XYZ file of C-alpha atoms in Angstrom:
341
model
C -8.502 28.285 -4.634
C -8.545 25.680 -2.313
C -10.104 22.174 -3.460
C -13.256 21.601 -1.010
C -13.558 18.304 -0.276
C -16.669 16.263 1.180
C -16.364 12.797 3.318
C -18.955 9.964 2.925
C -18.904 8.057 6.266
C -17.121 8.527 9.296
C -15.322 4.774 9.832
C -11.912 3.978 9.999
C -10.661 4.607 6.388
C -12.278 8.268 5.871
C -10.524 8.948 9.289
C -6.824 8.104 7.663
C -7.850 10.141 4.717
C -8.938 13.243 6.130
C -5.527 12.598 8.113
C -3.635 12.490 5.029
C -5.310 15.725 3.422
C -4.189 17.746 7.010
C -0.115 16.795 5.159
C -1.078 18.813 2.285
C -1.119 22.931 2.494
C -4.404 24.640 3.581
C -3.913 26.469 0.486
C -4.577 23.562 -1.722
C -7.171 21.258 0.140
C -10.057 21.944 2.481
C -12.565 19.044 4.075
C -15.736 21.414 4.182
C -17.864 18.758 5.949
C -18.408 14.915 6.608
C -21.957 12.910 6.537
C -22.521 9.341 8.087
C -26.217 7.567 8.397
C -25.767 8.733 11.948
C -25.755 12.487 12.693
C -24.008 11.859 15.968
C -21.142 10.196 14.113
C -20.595 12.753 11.785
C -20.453 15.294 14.689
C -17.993 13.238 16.191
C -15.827 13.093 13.121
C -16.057 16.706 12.024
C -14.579 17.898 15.841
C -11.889 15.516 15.743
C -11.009 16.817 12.505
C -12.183 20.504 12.803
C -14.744 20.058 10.022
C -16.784 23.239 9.546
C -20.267 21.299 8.731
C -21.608 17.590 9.729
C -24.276 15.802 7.834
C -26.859 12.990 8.924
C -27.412 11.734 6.047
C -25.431 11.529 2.824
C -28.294 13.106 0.533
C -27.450 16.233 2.307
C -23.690 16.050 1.676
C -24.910 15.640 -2.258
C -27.198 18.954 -1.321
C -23.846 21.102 -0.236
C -22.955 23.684 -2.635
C -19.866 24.601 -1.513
C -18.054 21.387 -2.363
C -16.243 20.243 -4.978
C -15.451 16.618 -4.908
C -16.504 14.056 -2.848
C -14.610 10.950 -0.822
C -16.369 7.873 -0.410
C -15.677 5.578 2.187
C -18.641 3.518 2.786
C -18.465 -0.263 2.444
C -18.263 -1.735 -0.589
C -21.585 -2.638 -1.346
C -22.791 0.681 -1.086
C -20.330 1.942 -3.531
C -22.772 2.351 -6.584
C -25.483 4.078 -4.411
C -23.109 6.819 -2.963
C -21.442 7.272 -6.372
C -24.472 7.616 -7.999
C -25.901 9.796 -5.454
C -23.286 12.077 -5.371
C -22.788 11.993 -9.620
C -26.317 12.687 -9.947
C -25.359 15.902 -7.899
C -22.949 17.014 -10.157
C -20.041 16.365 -7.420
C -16.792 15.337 -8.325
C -16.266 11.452 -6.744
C -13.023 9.298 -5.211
C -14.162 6.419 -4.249
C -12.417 3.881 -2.327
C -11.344 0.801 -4.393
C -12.790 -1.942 -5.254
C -14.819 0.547 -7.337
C -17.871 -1.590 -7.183
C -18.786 -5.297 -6.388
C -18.730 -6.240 -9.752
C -17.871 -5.085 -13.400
C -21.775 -4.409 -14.089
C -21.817 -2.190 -11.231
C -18.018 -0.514 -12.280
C -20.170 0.260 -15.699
C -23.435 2.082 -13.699
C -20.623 4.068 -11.927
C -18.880 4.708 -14.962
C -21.893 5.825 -16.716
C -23.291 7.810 -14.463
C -20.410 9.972 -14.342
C -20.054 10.398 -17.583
C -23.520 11.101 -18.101
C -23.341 13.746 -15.538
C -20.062 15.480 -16.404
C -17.761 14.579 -13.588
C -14.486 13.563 -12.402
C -14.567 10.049 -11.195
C -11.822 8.179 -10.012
C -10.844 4.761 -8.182
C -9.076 5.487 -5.367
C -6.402 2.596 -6.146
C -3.717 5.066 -3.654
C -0.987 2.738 -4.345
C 0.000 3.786 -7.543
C 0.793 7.216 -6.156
C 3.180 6.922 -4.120
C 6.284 8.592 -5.320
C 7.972 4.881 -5.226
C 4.994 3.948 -7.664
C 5.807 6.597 -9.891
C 9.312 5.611 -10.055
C 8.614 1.924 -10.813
C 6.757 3.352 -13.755
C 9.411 5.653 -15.074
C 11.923 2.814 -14.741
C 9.911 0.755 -16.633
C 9.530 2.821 -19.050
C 13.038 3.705 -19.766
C 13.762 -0.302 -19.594
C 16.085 -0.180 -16.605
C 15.309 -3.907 -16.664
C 14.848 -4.560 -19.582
C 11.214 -6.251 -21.210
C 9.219 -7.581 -18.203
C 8.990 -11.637 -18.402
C 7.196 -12.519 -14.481
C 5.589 -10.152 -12.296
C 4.908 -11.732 -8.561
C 3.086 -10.442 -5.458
C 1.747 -11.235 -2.030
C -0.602 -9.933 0.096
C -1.904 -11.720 3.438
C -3.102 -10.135 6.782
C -5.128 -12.042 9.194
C -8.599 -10.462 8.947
C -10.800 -13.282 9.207
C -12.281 -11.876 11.970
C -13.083 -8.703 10.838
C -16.705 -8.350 9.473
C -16.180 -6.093 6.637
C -13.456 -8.683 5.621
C -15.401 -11.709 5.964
C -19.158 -11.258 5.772
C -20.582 -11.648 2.646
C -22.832 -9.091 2.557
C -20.684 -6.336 3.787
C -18.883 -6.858 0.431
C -16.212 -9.305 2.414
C -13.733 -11.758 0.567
C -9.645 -11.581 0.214
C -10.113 -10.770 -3.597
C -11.943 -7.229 -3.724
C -10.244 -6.408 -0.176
C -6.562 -7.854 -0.725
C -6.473 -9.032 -4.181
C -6.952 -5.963 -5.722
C -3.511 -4.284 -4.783
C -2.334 -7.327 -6.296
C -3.616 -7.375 -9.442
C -3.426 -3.255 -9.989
C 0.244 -3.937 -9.455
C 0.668 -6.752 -12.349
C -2.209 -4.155 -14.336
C 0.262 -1.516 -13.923
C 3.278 -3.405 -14.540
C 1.784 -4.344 -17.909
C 0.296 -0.874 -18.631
C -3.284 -1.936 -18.517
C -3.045 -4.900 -20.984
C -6.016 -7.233 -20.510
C -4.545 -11.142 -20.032
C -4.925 -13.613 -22.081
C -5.690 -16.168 -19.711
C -6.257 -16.426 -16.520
C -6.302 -19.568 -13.685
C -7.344 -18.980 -10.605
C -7.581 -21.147 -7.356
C -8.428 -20.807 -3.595
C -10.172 -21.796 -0.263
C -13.331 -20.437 1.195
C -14.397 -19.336 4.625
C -17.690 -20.843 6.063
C -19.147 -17.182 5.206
C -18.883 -18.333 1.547
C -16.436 -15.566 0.661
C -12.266 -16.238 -0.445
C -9.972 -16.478 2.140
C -6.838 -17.264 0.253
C -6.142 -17.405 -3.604
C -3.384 -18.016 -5.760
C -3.714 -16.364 -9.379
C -1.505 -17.071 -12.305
C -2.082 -14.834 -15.263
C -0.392 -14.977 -19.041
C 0.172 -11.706 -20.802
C 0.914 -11.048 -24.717
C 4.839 -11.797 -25.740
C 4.889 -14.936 -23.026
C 5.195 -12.749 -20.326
C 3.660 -14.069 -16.833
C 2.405 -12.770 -13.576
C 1.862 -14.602 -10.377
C 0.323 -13.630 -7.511
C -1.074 -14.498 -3.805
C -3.373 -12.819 -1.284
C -5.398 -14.250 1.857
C -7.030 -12.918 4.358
C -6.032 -15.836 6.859
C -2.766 -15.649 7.394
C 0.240 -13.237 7.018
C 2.248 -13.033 3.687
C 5.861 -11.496 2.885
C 3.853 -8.849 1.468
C 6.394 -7.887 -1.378
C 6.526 -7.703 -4.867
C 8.715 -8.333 -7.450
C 9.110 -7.464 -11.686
C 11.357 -9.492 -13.054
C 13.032 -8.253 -17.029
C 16.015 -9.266 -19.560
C 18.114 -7.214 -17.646
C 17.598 -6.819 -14.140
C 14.831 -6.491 -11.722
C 12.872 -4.313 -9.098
C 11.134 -5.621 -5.829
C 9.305 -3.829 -3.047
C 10.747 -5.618 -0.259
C 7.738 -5.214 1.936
C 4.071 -3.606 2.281
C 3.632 -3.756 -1.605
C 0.527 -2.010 -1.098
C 1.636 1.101 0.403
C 5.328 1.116 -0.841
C 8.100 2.990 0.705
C 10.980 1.730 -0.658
C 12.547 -0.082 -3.600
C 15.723 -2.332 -4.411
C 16.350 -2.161 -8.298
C 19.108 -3.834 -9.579
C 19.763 -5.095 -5.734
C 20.173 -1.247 -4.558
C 17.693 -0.073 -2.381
C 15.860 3.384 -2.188
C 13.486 4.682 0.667
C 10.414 6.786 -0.159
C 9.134 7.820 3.506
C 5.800 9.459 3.397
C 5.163 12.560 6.424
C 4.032 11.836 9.722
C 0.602 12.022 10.684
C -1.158 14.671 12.672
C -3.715 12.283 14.597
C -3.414 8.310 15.335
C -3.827 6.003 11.824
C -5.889 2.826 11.776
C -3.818 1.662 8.419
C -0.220 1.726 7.932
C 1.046 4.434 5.994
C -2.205 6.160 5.044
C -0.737 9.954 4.998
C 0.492 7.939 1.480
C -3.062 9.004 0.433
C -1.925 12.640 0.375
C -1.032 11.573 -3.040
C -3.989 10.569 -4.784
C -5.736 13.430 -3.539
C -2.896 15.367 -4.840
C -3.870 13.956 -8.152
C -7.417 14.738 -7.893
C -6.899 18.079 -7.662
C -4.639 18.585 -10.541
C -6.944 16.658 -12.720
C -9.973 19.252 -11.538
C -7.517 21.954 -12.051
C -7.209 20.980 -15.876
C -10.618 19.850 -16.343
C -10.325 16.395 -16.791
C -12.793 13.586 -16.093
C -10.468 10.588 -15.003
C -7.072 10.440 -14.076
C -4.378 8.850 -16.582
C -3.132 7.024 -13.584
C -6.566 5.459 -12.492
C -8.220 5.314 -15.802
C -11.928 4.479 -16.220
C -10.610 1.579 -18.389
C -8.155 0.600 -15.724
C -11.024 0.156 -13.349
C -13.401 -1.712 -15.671
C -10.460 -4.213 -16.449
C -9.568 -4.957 -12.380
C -13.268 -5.344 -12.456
C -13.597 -7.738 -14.547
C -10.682 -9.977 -14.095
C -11.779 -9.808 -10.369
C -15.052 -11.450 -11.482
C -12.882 -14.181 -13.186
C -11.080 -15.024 -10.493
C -14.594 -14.840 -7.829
C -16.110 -17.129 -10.663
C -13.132 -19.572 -10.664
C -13.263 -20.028 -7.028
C -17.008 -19.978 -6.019
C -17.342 -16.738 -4.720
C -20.893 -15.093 -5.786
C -22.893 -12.154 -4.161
C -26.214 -11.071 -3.996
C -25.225 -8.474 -7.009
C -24.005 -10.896 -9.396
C -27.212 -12.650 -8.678
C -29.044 -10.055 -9.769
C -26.895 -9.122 -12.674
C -28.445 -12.585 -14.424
C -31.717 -12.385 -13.029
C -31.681 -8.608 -15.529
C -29.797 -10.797 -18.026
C -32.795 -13.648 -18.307
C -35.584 -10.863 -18.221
């Protein structure tokens, strides 16, 4: 049986995903129908993408029997609604990272699924692409040795792109750019939660983080430094550096294609799309959804990959490093104002 999948919003990113489920066999994946606040949209979407069913609203998406997980690719601080929404519907959810705005929200999510039964996962796709999965298996069979300094960059010039710097449309380098930085050192260090962290950066006029530089200190004196921005272009590449060698993604860290370890390099190409991409190399979300499906297949609730906890924890040290620099949102606002009642 086919995995039927649902789309939440018809912008940009659930176009590259429903692209990237068309690499995968018929057999195994299905998009059974899209919803956006506007009907016309969805209609849009679901002929461009030969989707039997288009909603015009997402309540109605929730109301569709005949699927089994949802993908949610609204903007980020709509996040808990749609997760909510859909949990509350007993739908399986991916939802587009950051998880939430904040780590109180990341727990409402959290809960909610649990309380309802489902499969919930952060769509961090990064971590599944096959060069991913061989950084971890390295790593775990110490090809270089114990990890002392994990690095990373990530800058593109999206300053004036409203999603990236309006504050209320969840905007700011850290939950758009950040976060692929940080899951990387997360991953690197298998989830450990630092033991301190310094954080400093500048600030658009909007009043969200334009650029940030992060230095982080792990159990066993091992180190992790990173930098993302939203201003200007990085090198984009990453590096772990061990006793005995080391292993760098020479470029586009955050949808990897190939690795040097040990100075020798290896190419992971991922398929060609079917229809024009807004994003580089999104058919490399063929993967996660891959890994969806295999978790419903056993009857899991998370993925080992993604883990609940692994969310909570990017959450969290995200708020750090928003609290370090200045950044603060209408959410965390009303996080206290609960907190004093």
């Amino acid at each position: 049986m086919a995995t039927s999948w649902g789309i939440c919003s018809a912008g940009k990113i659930s176009h590259d995903f429903t692209v990237a489920l068309n690499t995968l066999p018929d057999e195994d994946h299905r998009v059974v129908a899209v919803a956006a606040r506007k009907l016309e949209d969805a209609q849009e979407f679901a002929k461009k993408h030969n989707i039997p069913r288009a909603y015009g609203s997402y309540e109605e998406l929730a109301r569709d029997p005949d699927i089994d997980v949802v993908y949610v690719g609204v903007i980020n601080p709509h996040h808990l609604s749609a997760c909510r929404l859909f949990a509350d519907a007993k739908k399986n959810v991916l939802c587009e990272k950051p998880l939430a705005m904040n780590a109180k929200e990341v727990k409402e999510i959290l809960s909610s699924a649990e309380r309802n039964d489902v499969f919930l996962m952060e769509a961090v796709w990064t971590r599944f692409f096959p060069a991913s999965v061989e950084i971890k298996r390295l790593l775990a069979r110490g090809e270089v040795g114990e990890v002392k300094v994990v690095r990373a960059e990530f800058g593109l010039p999206l300053k004036d792109v409203p999603r990236s710097a309006q504050k209320e449309l969840g905007g700011g380098a850290t939950l758009d750019l950040g976060v692929y930085c940080l899951q990387f050192v997360c991953m690197v260090y298998d989830g450990e939660k630092p033991e301190s962290i310094q954080a400093t950066g500048v600030c658009m006029e909007t009043g969200v983080d334009e650029t940030v530089v992060v230095a982080m200190k792990f159990s066993r004196d091992r180190l992790a430094v990173f930098t993302y921005s939203s201003g200007v272009e990085l090198s984009n590449d990453a590096v772990i550096v061990g006793s005995k060698g080391s292993i760098r993604i020479p470029a586009h860290m955050w949808c990897p294609t190939s690795l040097v370890v040990n100075g020798k390099e290896t190419r992971y190409p991922v398929p060609p799309p079917r229809l024009p991409l807004n994003f580089l190399n999104s058919t490399g979300m063929r993967y996660e959804a891959e890994e969806v499906r295999q978790c419903l297949l056993k009857g899991l609730k998370e993925s080992a990959v993604v883990s609940h906890a692994d969310s909570l924890l990017l959450a969290e040290v995200e708020d750090e490093i928003r609290r370090q620099v200045g950044v603060e949102y209408r959410q965390d606002a009303r996080d206290e104002e609960r907190g004093a009642r």
